[in-house]
XYZ file of C-alpha atoms in Angstrom:
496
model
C 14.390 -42.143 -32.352
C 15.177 -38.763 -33.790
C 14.166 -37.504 -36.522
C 15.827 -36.205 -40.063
C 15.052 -32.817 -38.347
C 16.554 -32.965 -34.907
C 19.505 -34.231 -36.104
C 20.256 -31.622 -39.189
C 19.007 -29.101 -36.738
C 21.756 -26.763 -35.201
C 23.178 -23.561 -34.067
C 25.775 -21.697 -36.475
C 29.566 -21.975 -35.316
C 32.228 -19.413 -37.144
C 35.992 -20.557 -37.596
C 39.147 -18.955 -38.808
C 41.117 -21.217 -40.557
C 44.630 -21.247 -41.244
C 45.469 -21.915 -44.985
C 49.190 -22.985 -45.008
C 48.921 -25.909 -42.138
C 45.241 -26.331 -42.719
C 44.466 -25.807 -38.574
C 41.372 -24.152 -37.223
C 42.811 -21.295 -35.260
C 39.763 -20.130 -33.237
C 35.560 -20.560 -33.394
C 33.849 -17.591 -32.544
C 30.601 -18.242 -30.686
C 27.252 -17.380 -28.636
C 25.297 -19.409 -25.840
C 24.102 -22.119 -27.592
C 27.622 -23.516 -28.524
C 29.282 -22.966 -25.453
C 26.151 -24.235 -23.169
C 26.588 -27.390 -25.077
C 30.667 -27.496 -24.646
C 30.703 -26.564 -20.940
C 27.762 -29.336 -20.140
C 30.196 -31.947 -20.953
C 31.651 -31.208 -17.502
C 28.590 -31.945 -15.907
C 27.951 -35.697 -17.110
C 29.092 -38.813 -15.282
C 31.767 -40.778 -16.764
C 28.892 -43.795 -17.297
C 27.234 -41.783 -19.558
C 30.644 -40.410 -21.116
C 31.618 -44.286 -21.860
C 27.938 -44.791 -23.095
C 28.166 -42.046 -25.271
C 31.848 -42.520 -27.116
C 30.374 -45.903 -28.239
C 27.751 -44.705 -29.723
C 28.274 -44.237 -33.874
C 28.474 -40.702 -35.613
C 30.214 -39.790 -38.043
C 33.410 -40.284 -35.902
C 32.563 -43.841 -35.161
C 32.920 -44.928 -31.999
C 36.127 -44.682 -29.454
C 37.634 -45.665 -26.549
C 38.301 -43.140 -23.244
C 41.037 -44.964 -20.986
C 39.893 -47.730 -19.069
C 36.055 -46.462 -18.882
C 34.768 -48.728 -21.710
C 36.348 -51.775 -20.024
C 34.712 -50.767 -16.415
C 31.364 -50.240 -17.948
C 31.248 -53.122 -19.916
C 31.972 -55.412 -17.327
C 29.144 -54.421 -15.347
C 27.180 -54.665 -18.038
C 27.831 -58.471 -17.813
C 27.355 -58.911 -14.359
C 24.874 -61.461 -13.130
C 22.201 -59.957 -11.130
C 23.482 -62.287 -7.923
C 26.217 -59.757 -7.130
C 24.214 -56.790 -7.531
C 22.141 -55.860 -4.059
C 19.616 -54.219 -6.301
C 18.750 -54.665 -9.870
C 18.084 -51.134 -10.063
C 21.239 -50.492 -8.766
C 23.038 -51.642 -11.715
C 20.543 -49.538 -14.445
C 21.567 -46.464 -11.768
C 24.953 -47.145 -12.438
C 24.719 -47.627 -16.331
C 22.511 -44.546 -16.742
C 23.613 -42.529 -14.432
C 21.477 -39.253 -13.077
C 23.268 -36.054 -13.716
C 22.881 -34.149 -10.968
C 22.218 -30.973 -13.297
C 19.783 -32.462 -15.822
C 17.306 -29.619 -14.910
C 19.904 -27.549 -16.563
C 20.898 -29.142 -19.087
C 17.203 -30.353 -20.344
C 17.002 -26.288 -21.359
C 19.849 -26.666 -24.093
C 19.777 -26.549 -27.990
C 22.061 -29.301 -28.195
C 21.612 -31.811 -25.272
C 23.526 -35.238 -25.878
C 22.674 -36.462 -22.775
C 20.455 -39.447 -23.858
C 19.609 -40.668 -20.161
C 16.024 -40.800 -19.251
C 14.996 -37.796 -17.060
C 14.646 -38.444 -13.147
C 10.974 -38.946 -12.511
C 10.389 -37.578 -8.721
C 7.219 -38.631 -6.738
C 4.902 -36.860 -4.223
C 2.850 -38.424 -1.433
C -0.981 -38.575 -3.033
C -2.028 -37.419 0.295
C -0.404 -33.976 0.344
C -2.835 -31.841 3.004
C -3.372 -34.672 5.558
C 0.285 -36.022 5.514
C 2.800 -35.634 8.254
C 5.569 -36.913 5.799
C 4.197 -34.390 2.704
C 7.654 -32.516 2.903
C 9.566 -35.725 1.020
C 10.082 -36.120 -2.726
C 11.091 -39.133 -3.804
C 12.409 -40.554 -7.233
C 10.961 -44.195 -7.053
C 7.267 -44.422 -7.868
C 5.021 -46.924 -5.197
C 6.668 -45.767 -2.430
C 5.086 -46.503 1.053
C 4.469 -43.268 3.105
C 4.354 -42.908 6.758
C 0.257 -42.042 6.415
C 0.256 -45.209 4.587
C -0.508 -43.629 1.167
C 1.618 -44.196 -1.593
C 4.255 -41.803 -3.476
C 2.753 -41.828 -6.619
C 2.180 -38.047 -8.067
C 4.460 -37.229 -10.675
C 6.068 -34.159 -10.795
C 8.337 -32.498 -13.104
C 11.300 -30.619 -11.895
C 11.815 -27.436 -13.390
C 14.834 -25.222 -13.958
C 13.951 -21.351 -13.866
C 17.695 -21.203 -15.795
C 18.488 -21.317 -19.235
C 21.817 -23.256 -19.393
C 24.735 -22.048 -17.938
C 25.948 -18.799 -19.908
C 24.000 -14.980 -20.225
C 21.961 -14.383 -23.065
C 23.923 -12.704 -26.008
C 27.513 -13.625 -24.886
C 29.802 -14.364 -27.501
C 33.105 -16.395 -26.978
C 36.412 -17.213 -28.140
C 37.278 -20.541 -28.575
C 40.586 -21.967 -29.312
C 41.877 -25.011 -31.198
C 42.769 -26.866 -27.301
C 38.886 -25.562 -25.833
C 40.374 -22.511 -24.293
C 37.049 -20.388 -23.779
C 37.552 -16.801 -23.641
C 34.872 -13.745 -23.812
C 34.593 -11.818 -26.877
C 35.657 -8.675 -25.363
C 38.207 -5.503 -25.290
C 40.138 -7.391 -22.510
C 40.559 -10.766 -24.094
C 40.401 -10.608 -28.000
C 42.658 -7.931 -29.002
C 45.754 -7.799 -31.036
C 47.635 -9.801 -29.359
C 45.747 -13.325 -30.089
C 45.808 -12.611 -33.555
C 50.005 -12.481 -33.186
C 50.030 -15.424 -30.934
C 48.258 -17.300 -33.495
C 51.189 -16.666 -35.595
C 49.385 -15.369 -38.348
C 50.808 -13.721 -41.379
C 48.474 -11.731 -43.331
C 44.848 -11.825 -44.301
C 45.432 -13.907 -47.215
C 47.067 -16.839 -44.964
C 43.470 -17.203 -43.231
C 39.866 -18.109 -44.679
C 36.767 -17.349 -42.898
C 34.016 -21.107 -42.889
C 30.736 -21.303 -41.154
C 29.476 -23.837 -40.293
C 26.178 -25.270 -38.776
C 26.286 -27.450 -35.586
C 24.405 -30.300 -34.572
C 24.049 -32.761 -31.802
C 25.512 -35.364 -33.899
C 28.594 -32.760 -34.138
C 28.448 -32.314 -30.495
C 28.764 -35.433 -29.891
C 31.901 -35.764 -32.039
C 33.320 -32.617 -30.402
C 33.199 -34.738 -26.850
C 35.111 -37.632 -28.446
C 37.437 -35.190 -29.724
C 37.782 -33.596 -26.286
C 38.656 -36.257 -24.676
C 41.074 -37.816 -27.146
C 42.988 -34.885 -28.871
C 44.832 -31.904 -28.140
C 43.554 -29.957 -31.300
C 39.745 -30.377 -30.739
C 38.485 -28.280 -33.560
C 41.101 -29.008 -36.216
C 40.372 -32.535 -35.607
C 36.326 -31.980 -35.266
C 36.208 -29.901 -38.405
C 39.176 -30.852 -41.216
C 40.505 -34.311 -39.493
C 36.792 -35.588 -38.681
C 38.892 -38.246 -36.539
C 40.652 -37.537 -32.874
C 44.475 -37.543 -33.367
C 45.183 -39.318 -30.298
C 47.007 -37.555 -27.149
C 50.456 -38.462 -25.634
C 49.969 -38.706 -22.102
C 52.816 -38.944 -19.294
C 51.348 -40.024 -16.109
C 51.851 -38.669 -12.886
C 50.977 -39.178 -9.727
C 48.306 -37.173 -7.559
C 49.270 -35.692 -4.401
C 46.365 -34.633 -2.080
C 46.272 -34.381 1.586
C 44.659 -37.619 2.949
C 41.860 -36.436 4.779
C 39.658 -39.813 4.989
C 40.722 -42.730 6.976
C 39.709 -45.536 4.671
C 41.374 -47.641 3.212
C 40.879 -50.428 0.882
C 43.282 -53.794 1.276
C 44.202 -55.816 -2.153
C 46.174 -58.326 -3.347
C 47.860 -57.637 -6.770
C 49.216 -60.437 -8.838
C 52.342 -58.671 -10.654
C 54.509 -60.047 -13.727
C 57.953 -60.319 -12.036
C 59.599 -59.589 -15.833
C 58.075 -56.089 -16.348
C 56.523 -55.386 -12.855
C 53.005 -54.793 -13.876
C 49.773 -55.729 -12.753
C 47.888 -58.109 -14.180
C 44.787 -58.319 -11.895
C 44.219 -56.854 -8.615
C 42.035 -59.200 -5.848
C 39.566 -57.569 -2.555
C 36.008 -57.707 -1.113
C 33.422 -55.624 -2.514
C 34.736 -52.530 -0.972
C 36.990 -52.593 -3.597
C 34.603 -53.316 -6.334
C 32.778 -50.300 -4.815
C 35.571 -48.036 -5.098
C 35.627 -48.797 -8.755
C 32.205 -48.964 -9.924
C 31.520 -45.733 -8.370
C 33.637 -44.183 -11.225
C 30.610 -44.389 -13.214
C 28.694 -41.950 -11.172
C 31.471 -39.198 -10.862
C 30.651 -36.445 -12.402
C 33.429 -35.235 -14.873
C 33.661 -31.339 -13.705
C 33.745 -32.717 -10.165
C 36.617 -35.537 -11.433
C 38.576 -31.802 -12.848
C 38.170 -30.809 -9.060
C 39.474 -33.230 -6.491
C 43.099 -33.795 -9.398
C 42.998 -29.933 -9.279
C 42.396 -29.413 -12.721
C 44.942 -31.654 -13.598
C 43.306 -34.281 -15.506
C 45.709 -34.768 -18.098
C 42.582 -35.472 -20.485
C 42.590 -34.457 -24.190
C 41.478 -30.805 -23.897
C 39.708 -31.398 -20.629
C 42.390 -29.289 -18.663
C 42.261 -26.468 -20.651
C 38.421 -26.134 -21.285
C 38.135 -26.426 -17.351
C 40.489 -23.964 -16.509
C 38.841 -21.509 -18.594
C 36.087 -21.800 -17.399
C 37.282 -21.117 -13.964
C 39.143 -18.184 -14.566
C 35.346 -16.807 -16.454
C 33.819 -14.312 -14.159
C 30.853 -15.522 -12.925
C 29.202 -11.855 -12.338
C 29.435 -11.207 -15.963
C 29.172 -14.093 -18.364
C 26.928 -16.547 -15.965
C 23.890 -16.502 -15.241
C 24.270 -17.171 -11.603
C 27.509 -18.190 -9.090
C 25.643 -21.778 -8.462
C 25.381 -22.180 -11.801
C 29.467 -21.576 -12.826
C 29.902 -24.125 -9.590
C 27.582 -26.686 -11.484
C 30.270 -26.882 -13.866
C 33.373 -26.563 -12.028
C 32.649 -28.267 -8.884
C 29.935 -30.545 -10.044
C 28.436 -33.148 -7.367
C 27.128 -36.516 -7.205
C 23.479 -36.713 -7.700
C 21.799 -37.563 -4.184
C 21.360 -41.202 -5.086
C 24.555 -42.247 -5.448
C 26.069 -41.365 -2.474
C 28.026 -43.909 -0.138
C 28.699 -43.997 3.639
C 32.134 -45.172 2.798
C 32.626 -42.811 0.337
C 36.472 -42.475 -0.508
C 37.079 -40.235 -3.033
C 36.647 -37.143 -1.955
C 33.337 -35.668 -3.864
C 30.471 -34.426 -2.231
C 26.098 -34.641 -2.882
C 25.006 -31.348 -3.694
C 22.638 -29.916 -1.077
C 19.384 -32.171 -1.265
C 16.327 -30.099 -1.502
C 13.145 -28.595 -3.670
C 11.013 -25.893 -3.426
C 7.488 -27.098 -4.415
C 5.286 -23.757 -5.288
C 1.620 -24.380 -5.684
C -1.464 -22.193 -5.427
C -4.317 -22.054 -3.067
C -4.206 -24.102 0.217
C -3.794 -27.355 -0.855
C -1.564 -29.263 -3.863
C -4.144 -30.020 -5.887
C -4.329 -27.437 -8.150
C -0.948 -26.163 -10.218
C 2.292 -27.549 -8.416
C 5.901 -26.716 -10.011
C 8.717 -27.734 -8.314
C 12.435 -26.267 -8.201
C 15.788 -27.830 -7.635
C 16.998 -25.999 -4.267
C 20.723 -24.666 -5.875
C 19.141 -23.109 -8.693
C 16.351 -21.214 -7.458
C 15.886 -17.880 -5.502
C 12.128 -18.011 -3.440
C 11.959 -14.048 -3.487
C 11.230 -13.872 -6.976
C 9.274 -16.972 -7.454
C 7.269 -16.695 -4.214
C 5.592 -13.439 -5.098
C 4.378 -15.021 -8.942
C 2.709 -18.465 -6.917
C 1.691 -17.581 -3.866
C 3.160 -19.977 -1.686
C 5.884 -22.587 -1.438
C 6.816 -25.731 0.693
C 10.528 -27.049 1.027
C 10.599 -30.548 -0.108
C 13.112 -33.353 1.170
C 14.843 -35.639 -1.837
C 14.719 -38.920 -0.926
C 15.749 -42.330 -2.849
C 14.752 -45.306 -2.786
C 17.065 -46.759 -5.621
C 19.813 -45.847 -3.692
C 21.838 -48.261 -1.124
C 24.306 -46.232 0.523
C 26.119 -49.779 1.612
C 27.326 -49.560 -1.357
C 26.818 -52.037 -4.950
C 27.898 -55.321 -5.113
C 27.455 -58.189 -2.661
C 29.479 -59.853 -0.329
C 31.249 -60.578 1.413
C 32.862 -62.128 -1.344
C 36.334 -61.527 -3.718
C 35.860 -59.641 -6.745
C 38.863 -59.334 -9.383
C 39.739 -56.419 -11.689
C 42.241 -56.554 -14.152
C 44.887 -53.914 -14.979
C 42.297 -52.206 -17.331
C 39.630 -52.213 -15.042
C 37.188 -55.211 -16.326
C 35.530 -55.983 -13.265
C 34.582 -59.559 -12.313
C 33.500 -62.177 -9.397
C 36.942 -63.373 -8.067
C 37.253 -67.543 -9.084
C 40.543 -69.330 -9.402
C 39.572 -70.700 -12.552
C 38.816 -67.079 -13.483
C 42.488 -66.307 -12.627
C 43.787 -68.866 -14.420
C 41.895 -68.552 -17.565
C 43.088 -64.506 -17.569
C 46.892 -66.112 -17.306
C 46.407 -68.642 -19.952
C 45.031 -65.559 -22.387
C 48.250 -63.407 -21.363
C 50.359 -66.157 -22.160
C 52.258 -65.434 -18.493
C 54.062 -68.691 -17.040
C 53.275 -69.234 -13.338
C 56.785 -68.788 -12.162
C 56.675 -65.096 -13.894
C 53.973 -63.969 -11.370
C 54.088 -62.667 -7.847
C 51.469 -61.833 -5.237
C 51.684 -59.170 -3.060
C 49.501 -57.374 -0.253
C 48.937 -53.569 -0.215
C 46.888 -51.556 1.503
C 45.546 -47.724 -0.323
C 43.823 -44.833 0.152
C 42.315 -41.484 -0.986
C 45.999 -40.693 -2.571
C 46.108 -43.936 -4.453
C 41.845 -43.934 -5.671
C 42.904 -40.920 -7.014
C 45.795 -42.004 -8.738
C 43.816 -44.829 -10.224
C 41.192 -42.642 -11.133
C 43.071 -40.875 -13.252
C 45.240 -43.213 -14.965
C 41.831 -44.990 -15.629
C 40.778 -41.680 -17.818
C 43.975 -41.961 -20.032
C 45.356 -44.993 -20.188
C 44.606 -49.051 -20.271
C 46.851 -49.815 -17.158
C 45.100 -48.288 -14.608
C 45.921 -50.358 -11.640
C 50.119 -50.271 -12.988
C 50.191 -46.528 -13.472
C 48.288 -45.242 -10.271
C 49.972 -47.884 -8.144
C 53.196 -47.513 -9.327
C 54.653 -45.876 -6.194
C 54.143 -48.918 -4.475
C 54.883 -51.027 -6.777
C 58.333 -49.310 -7.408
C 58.595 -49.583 -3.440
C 57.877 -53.235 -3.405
C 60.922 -53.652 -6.347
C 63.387 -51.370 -4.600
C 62.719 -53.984 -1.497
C 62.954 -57.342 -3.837
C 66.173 -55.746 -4.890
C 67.505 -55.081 -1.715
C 66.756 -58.689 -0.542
C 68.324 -60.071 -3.501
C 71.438 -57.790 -3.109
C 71.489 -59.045 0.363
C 71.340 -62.745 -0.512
C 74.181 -62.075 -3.598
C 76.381 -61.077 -0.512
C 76.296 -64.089 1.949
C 76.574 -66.093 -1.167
C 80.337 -64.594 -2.052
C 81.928 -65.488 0.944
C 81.167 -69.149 0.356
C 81.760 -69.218 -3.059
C 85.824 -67.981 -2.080
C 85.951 -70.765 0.198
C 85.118 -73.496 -2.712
């Protein structure tokens, strides 16, 4: 538990306020603000639907469909789970650049570090080149994986030392510089004179942090709402529809019971591919979410913090290339990765560099993740290094649940074992006579993942709003039938 200290602990944050509509017009701000602000693109939405629940002063909230989805594997029974572990992986998700973020002021990632494993028989071994991240792992000399290691980030966060930013009411990060702060923000702010504005300082915490990422993923005026509001005014979204070029073959067939009166889902029926599909939402990484919709998530002030970001140049205000790419092309940590892997997001590069001195292991052993590391410089300060394999043995990449078997998911994503009395206790609740309800077959892929993906982020019909392409196709055909029926029907109704 933390104590009176690390909470009231924090880094000082300077806004400029406008008077007259009470709005906070900008935060000016160094490394320790920003590193905390940009890492939010780096965690998994499990851990972003863990963490809105948790209370702060904002109390908890509610990000699209994500609360449902991991709430409903919370309740799964351990029968439809291959692995136990499997369903703690999934519920504390690894993010894929802890080593990074374990170096900030203000981490809010609660999730237990990844604890990675050497072979105990390091000079003899034939298999010494593997790390693993389960402990009591058999190696091939028949010793066991049981040397902890810590894995070490030479990087401190993302941004240079002594930056200072811009940041603007929707998250758009800007340097502090000639080029980007001049007179004309100060006129695009629409500000009238000195005495419309008041300078406030404040001091920063991870509590506040934590509020700032409920605010960023709700509202459209994060720091207004952070700082005056101290609640998320809630974002208008209009959905559309993602259009990607469907490089992956797979595809996913469902059944999707529909209410004939308004044409939306109310729960969607397949095998455990399809319960895959959806569970693996909880290991996507939300920087590499911005990615495959293009920077399109349609997210609070998601969009705008991520395009920033983008447009930042990595040469001057990063402290590496890899380490901008953590953040706006973040991967899936090795573990989770699938060999029917739909959406299109990728594993970073697997590897460590494991530097010890002397011949042997024995002695002092510090090991690097591969994408943030350069040997040259490390090399010459230990002595010697050995590449290192990652290797899991939590992982299945067969996927989660069991089968083969029907699983059920209901428009906002709570996830289930398919029963017919389930079905028919979920119509009973909804009130929906039998005769109102229509099953139909469709088969989906990449396009339409994505498109549920997204709708899951910002709204509570996910399966409605990133199916509703085909299910406006399926209508247009019911109509057409039914216009076609009206027709022979006329002629016969002349002849009475």
């Amino acid at each position: 538990m933390a104590t009176t200290t690390e909470q009231t602990e924090g880094v000082t944050l300077k806004l400029l306020v406008n008077k007259d509509t009470n709005k906070v017009l900008f935060a000016e701000a160094g490394k320790d603000f920003v590193d905390a602000l940009f890492s939010f693109l780096t965690l998994p939405l499990g851990t972003i639907a863990r963490l809105v629940e948790k209370k702060s002063s904002m109390g908890p909230v509610s990000v699209g469909c994500l609360n449902k989805l991991y709430g409903s594997l919370k309740e799964f029974d351990k029968e439809y789970i291959k692995m136990e572990a499997m369903k703690e992986m999934l519920l504390q998700p690894t993010n894929s650049s802890e080593s990074y973020c374990s170096t900030l002021k203000l981490n809010i990632d609660d999730t237990k570090p990844t604890k990675h494993f050497l072979c105990t028989n390091h000079k003899n071994c034939p298999s010494s080149n593997y790390l693993y991240i389960s402990r009591n792992k058999k190696c091939s000399c028949l010793d066991y994986y049981i040397r902890s290691v810590s894995l070490k980030n030479p990087c401190n966060g993302f941004v240079n030392d002594g930056t200072s930013f811009v940041i603007t009411n929707d998250l758009v990060v800007m340097p502090n510089s000639v080029q980007f702060t001049s007179l004309g923000l100060l006129q695009n702010l629409d500000i009238n004179g000195v005495s419309s504005v008041k300078e406030w300082i404040v001091n920063v915490t991870k509590d506040k942090v934590l509020d700032m990422l409920k605010c960023s993923l709700l509202s459209n005026t994060t720091l207004t709402d952070l700082f005056l509001r101290k609640k998320p005014s809630l974002k208008k979204y209009k959905f559309f529809s993602c259009k990607v070029e469907n490089k992956c073959n797979i595809q996913i067939n469902v059944k999707l019971v529909i209410r004939k009166s308004d044409g939306k889902v109310v729960y969607a029926q397949g095998e455990q591919d399809f319960a895959d599909f959806l569970l693996s939402f909880l290991s996507l990484p939300l920087g590499g979410v911005m990615r495959i919709l293009r920077g399109n998530c349609s997210i609070g002030n998601i969009d705008s913090l991520y395009k920033s970001i983008v447009d930042l140049d990595e040469t001057k205000y990063f402290i590496s290339k890899e380490t901008k790419n953590r953040l706006v092309d973040s991967r899936l940590s090795p573990q989770f990765k699938l060999s029917k892997q739909i959406l299109p997001i990728d594993n970073p590069r697997s590897g460590y560099y494991c530097f010890f001195k002397g011949e042997s292991y024995e002695k002092s052993i510090s090991v690097y993740d591969f994408n943030a590391f350069i040997t040259d410089a490390y090399s010459s300060h230990w002595g010697k290094y050995k590449w290192l394999n990652a290797e899991s043995s939590k992982g299945n990449n067969e996927g989660y649940v069991k089968g083969p078997r029907a699983y059920m998911a209901t428009d906002d994503l709570v996830l289930t074992p398919w029963y017919p009395i389930s079905a028919l206790q979920l119509i009973t609740h909804l009130q929906i006579p039998l005769s109102d309800l229509k099953e139909i077959h469709v088969t989906f892929g990449v396009k339409e993942c994505l498109s549920i993906l997204k709708a899951s982020l910002i709204s509570t019909s996910a399966l409605t709003n990133g199916l509703s392409h085909l299910l406006l196709k399926f209508k247009e055909e019911t109509d057409r039938k039914n216009l076609k029926l009206e027709v022979k029907e006329e002629p016969n109704k002349k002849v009475k």
